CSV table of C-alpha atoms and ligand atoms in Angstrom, one decimal:
chain,number,residue,atom,x,y,z
I,178,MET,CA,13.7,6.2,14.9
I,179,LYS,CA,15.2,8.2,18.1
I,180,PHE,CA,13.0,9.6,20.8
I,181,THR,CA,14.0,13.1,21.9
I,182,LEU,CA,11.8,14.7,24.8
I,183,ASN,CA,10.5,18.4,24.6
I,184,VAL,CA,10.7,19.8,28.4
I,185,ASP,CA,9.1,23.1,27.5
I,186,HIS,CA,5.8,22.1,29.1
I,187,VAL,CA,7.2,21.5,32.5
I,188,ALA,CA,8.7,24.9,32.6
I,189,PHE,CA,5.3,26.0,31.7
I,190,LEU,CA,3.9,24.5,34.4
I,191,ARG,CA,6.4,25.8,37.1
I,192,ASN,CA,6.0,29.4,35.7
I,193,ALA,CA,2.3,29.0,36.0
I,194,ARG,CA,3.1,29.7,39.7
I,195,ALA,CA,6.1,31.6,39.6
I,196,GLU,CA,7.5,28.8,41.6
I,197,THR,CA,10.6,26.5,41.2
I,198,GLN,CA,8.7,23.3,40.7
I,199,PRO,CA,8.3,21.2,38.6
I,200,ASP,CA,11.7,21.9,37.3
I,201,PRO,CA,12.7,21.0,33.7
I,202,VAL,CA,16.0,20.2,34.2
I,203,THR,CA,15.4,17.7,36.8
I,204,TYR,CA,12.7,16.2,34.5
I,205,ALA,CA,15.1,16.0,31.6
I,206,LEU,CA,17.7,14.2,33.7
I,207,MET,CA,15.1,11.8,35.0
I,208,ALA,CA,14.0,11.1,31.6
I,209,GLU,CA,17.5,10.4,30.3
I,210,GLN,CA,17.8,7.7,33.0
I,211,PHE,CA,14.6,6.2,31.5
I,212,GLY,CA,16.0,6.2,28.1
I,213,VAL,CA,15.2,9.2,25.9
I,214,ASP,CA,18.0,10.1,23.3
I,215,GLY,CA,18.1,13.7,23.5
I,216,ILE,CA,16.3,16.9,25.1
I,217,VAL,CA,14.7,19.6,23.3
I,218,VAL,CA,13.9,23.0,24.4
I,219,HIS,CA,12.5,26.3,22.9
I,220,LEU,CA,13.9,29.4,24.4
I,221,ARG,CA,11.1,31.9,23.4
I,222,GLU,CA,11.7,35.6,23.0
I,223,ASP,CA,8.8,36.2,25.6
I,224,ARG,CA,10.7,33.3,27.9
I,225,ARG,CA,7.1,32.0,28.6
I,226,HIS,CA,8.5,28.7,29.6
I,227,ILE,CA,12.1,27.8,29.3
I,228,THR,CA,14.6,30.5,30.5
I,229,GLU,CA,18.2,30.8,30.1
I,230,ARG,CA,18.9,29.5,33.2
I,231,ASP,CA,17.1,26.1,32.2
I,232,VAL,CA,19.1,26.1,29.1
I,233,ARG,CA,22.5,26.7,30.5
I,234,LEU,CA,21.8,24.2,33.4
I,235,LEU,CA,20.6,21.6,30.8
I,236,ARG,CA,23.7,22.2,28.5
I,237,GLU,CA,26.0,21.5,31.7
I,238,MET,CA,24.0,18.3,32.9
I,239,ILE,CA,22.5,16.4,30.2
I,240,SER,CA,24.3,13.6,28.9
I,241,THR,CA,22.5,13.0,25.6
I,242,LYS,CA,22.2,15.7,23.1
I,243,LEU,CA,20.7,19.2,23.4
I,244,ASN,CA,18.2,20.3,20.5
I,245,PHE,CA,18.0,24.1,20.8
I,246,GLU,CA,14.6,25.3,19.3
I,247,MET,CA,14.9,29.1,18.2
I,248,ALA,CA,13.7,32.0,16.3
I,249,ALA,CA,16.4,33.2,13.8
I,250,ASP,CA,16.9,36.4,15.8
I,251,GLN,CA,20.4,37.8,16.6
I,252,ASP,CA,20.0,37.6,20.4
I,253,ILE,CA,18.8,34.2,20.4
I,254,ILE,CA,21.8,33.2,17.9
I,255,ASP,CA,24.2,34.8,20.3
I,256,ILE,CA,22.8,32.5,23.1
I,257,ALA,CA,23.1,29.4,20.8
I,258,LEU,CA,26.7,30.3,19.8
I,259,ASP,CA,27.2,30.5,23.7
I,260,ILE,CA,25.8,27.4,24.9
I,261,GLN,CA,26.6,25.3,21.9
I,262,PRO,CA,23.8,22.7,21.3
I,263,GLU,CA,24.3,19.7,19.4
I,264,LEU,CA,21.4,20.9,17.1
I,265,ALA,CA,19.7,24.2,16.5
I,266,THR,CA,16.5,24.1,15.1
I,267,LEU,CA,15.0,27.2,13.6
I,268,VAL,CA,11.3,27.7,14.2
I,269,PRO,CA,8.8,30.4,13.3
I,270,GLU,CA,7.7,32.4,16.4
I,271,LYS,CA,4.7,34.4,17.0
I,272,ARG,CA,4.0,36.2,20.3
I,273,GLU,CA,0.4,35.6,20.1
I,274,GLU,CA,0.3,31.7,19.5
I,275,LEU,CA,0.0,29.0,21.9
I,276,THR,CA,2.4,26.9,20.6
I,277,THR,CA,4.4,26.8,17.3
I,278,GLU,CA,1.7,26.8,14.7
I,279,GLY,CA,3.2,25.7,11.4
I,280,GLY,CA,6.7,25.4,9.6
I,281,LEU,CA,9.0,28.1,8.4
I,282,ASN,CA,8.4,29.7,5.0
I,283,VAL,CA,11.8,29.0,3.8
I,284,LEU,CA,11.3,30.2,0.4
I,285,ASP,CA,10.3,33.7,1.4
I,286,ASN,CA,13.0,34.1,3.9
I,287,LEU,CA,16.0,32.3,2.1
I,288,GLU,CA,18.5,35.0,2.5
I,289,HIS,CA,18.0,35.6,6.4
I,290,LEU,CA,17.9,31.9,7.1
I,291,LYS,CA,21.0,31.3,4.8
I,292,GLU,CA,22.8,33.8,6.9
I,293,THR,CA,21.6,32.4,10.3
I,294,ILE,CA,22.8,28.9,9.1
I,295,GLU,CA,26.2,30.2,8.1
I,296,LYS,CA,26.6,32.1,11.5
I,297,LEU,CA,25.7,28.7,13.4
I,298,HIS,CA,27.9,26.6,11.0
I,299,GLU,CA,30.9,28.9,11.9
I,300,ASP,CA,30.8,27.6,15.3
I,301,ASP,CA,30.2,24.0,14.1
I,302,ILE,CA,26.5,23.9,15.2
I,303,ALA,CA,24.4,21.8,13.0
I,304,VAL,CA,21.1,23.5,11.9
I,305,SER,CA,17.6,22.1,11.3
I,306,LEU,CA,14.6,23.9,9.8
I,307,PHE,CA,11.1,23.1,11.0
I,308,VAL,CA,9.2,22.9,7.8
I,309,GLU,CA,5.8,21.5,6.4
I,310,PRO,CA,6.2,18.2,4.4
I,311,ASP,CA,6.7,20.1,1.2
I,312,VAL,CA,9.1,19.3,-1.4
I,313,ASN,CA,9.7,22.9,-2.5
I,314,SER,CA,10.7,23.9,1.2
I,315,ILE,CA,12.8,20.8,1.5
I,316,ASP,CA,14.7,21.8,-1.8
I,317,ALA,CA,15.1,25.3,-0.4
I,318,SER,CA,16.3,24.0,3.0
I,319,ALA,CA,19.1,21.8,1.1
I,320,GLU,CA,20.0,24.9,-1.2
I,321,ILE,CA,20.8,27.0,1.9
I,322,GLU,CA,22.7,24.1,3.5
I,323,ALA,CA,20.7,23.0,6.3
I,324,ASP,CA,21.9,19.9,7.9
I,325,PHE,CA,18.3,18.5,8.9
I,326,ILE,CA,14.9,19.5,8.4
I,327,GLU,CA,12.2,18.8,11.2
I,328,ILE,CA,8.9,17.8,9.4
I,329,HIS,CA,5.9,19.5,11.1
I,330,THR,CA,3.5,16.8,12.1
I,331,GLY,CA,0.7,18.9,13.2
I,332,THR,CA,-1.6,18.4,10.3
I,333,PHE,CA,-1.2,14.6,10.5
I,334,ALA,CA,-2.1,14.7,14.4
I,335,ASN,CA,-4.9,17.0,14.0
I,336,ALA,CA,-6.5,15.2,11.0
I,337,GLU,CA,-10.2,14.7,11.6
I,338,THR,CA,-10.8,11.6,9.4
I,339,ASP,CA,-8.7,8.4,8.8
I,340,GLU,CA,-8.5,9.5,5.1
I,341,GLU,CA,-7.2,13.0,6.0
I,342,MET,CA,-4.6,11.4,8.3
I,343,LEU,CA,-3.6,8.8,5.8
I,344,GLU,CA,-3.2,11.6,3.1
I,345,GLU,CA,-1.0,13.6,5.3
I,346,LEU,CA,1.0,10.5,6.3
I,347,GLU,CA,1.7,9.9,2.6
I,348,ARG,CA,2.9,13.5,2.3
I,349,ILE,CA,5.2,13.1,5.1
I,350,ARG,CA,6.5,9.8,3.7
I,351,VAL,CA,7.4,11.3,0.5
I,352,ALA,CA,8.9,14.6,2.0
I,353,ALA,CA,11.2,12.5,4.3
I,354,LYS,CA,12.4,10.2,1.5
I,355,HIS,CA,12.9,13.5,-0.7
I,356,ALA,CA,15.0,15.2,2.1
I,357,ASN,CA,17.0,11.9,2.5
I,358,LYS,CA,17.8,11.8,-1.1
I,359,LEU,CA,19.2,15.3,-0.6
I,360,GLU,CA,21.3,14.0,2.3
I,361,LEU,CA,19.4,16.1,4.5
I,362,GLY,CA,18.7,14.4,8.2
I,363,VAL,CA,15.1,14.1,9.0
I,364,ASN,CA,13.4,14.9,12.3
I,365,ALA,CA,9.7,15.2,12.9
I,366,GLY,CA,7.4,16.5,15.7
I,367,HIS,CA,4.4,18.4,16.9
I,368,GLY,CA,1.2,16.6,18.3
I,369,LEU,CA,2.5,13.1,18.3
I,370,ASN,CA,0.9,10.9,21.0
I,371,TYR,CA,0.3,7.5,22.4
I,372,GLN,CA,-2.4,6.8,19.7
I,373,ASN,CA,-1.1,8.4,16.4
I,374,ILE,CA,2.6,7.0,16.8
I,375,LYS,CA,1.3,3.7,16.0
I,376,ASP,CA,0.4,5.1,12.4
I,377,PHE,CA,3.6,7.3,12.3
I,378,ARG,CA,6.0,4.7,13.2
I,379,VAL,CA,5.6,3.1,9.8
I,380,ILE,CA,7.6,5.8,8.2
I,381,THR,CA,11.0,5.0,7.7
I,382,ASP,CA,13.5,7.9,6.8
I,383,ILE,CA,13.2,9.7,10.0
I,384,ASP,CA,16.1,10.1,12.4
I,385,GLU,CA,14.4,11.6,15.5
I,386,ILE,CA,11.0,12.3,16.7
I,387,SER,CA,10.4,15.0,19.4
I,388,ILE,CA,7.5,14.9,21.9
I,389,GLY,CA,6.4,17.0,24.7
I,390,GLN,CA,2.8,17.5,25.6
I,391,ALA,CA,1.8,13.9,25.3
I,392,ILE,CA,4.7,12.7,27.7
I,393,VAL,CA,4.0,15.3,30.6
I,394,ALA,CA,0.1,14.3,29.9
I,395,ARG,CA,0.5,10.9,30.5
I,396,SER,CA,3.1,11.1,33.2
I,397,VAL,CA,0.7,13.0,35.5
I,398,PHE,CA,-1.3,9.6,35.6
I,399,VAL,CA,1.4,6.9,35.3
I,400,GLY,CA,4.6,8.6,36.4
I,401,LEU,CA,7.5,9.6,34.1
I,402,GLU,CA,9.2,6.4,34.0
I,403,LYS,CA,6.2,4.5,32.7
I,404,ALA,CA,5.1,7.2,30.2
I,405,ILE,CA,8.6,7.3,28.5
I,406,ARG,CA,9.0,3.5,28.5
I,407,GLU,CA,5.7,3.1,27.1
I,408,MET,CA,6.3,5.5,24.2
I,409,SER,CA,9.5,3.8,23.7
I,410,ASP,CA,8.3,0.7,23.3
I,411,LEU,CA,5.5,2.2,20.9
I,412,ILE,CA,8.2,3.8,18.7
I,413,ARG,CA,9.8,0.3,18.3
I,414,GLY,CA,6.8,-1.3,17.5
I,415,TYR,CA,6.3,-3.4,20.7
C,82,LIG,N1,8.8,20.2,17.5
C,82,LIG,C1,8.4,21.6,17.6
C,82,LIG,C2,9.3,22.5,16.6
C,82,LIG,C3,7.8,22.3,18.4
C,82,LIG,O1,7.6,23.7,18.6
C,82,LIG,C4,7.1,21.3,19.4
C,82,LIG,C5,6.3,21.9,20.4
C,82,LIG,O2,6.8,22.4,21.5
C,82,LIG,C6,7.3,19.9,19.3
C,82,LIG,C7,8.1,19.6,18.2
C,82,LIG,C8,6.5,18.9,20.2
C,82,LIG,O3,5.2,19.0,20.1
C,82,LIG,P1,4.4,18.3,21.2
C,82,LIG,O4,4.4,19.3,22.6
C,82,LIG,O5,2.8,18.6,20.5
C,82,LIG,O6,4.7,16.9,21.4
């Protein structure tokens, strides 16, 4: 299971004071030195955290992979075609939400998502769809020729009882296995942290997880290097 770092939260802190620090590009480059396998950014329509400047600099500077989270809108598709990320992850986007609140409704947006995937594929950009751990959404993702799915782990992360958590973990396990059978790559993310990763890591069939908030939160106390190395060890089961 590879560990990719979402750097949106650092851009959010920078923008809170309309200053230049903390800089998400520096953060990403340091994180690469400490062993993360890829960098994830979400360029939102309202540019509330990551800006085009950040994405373009990251594209130039990072030495791992860039996973570009984006809405399936033409202006963002144009930016993706220009910057050529290794992976474009299509996510639902609502202006008023604090963070991405759930997976895509693939079944109700089949045609639009299919067209978006085709446009990105024409430029050889692999595409992932952020979905709930739901077999029908996964079948639909395969049907419109997505390369990956990213399973939304928010319900697992927010479970209030062990029973709820184990139930959701089982849904994720079944969904990941199903996606693998359909030859989809499987990523996962949202709300993963230093506690719940110990339960989550038992799931095989996951290529990459993406973590943002928990790493920023921990690095405030222990520093970025320790925060990343501790998470890497937990993912590997040490
Ligand atoms: N995956 C997606 C699609 C997301 O929108 C986010 C949130 O930015 C993450 C993963 C990472 O979530 P978190 O910040 O809770 O680790």
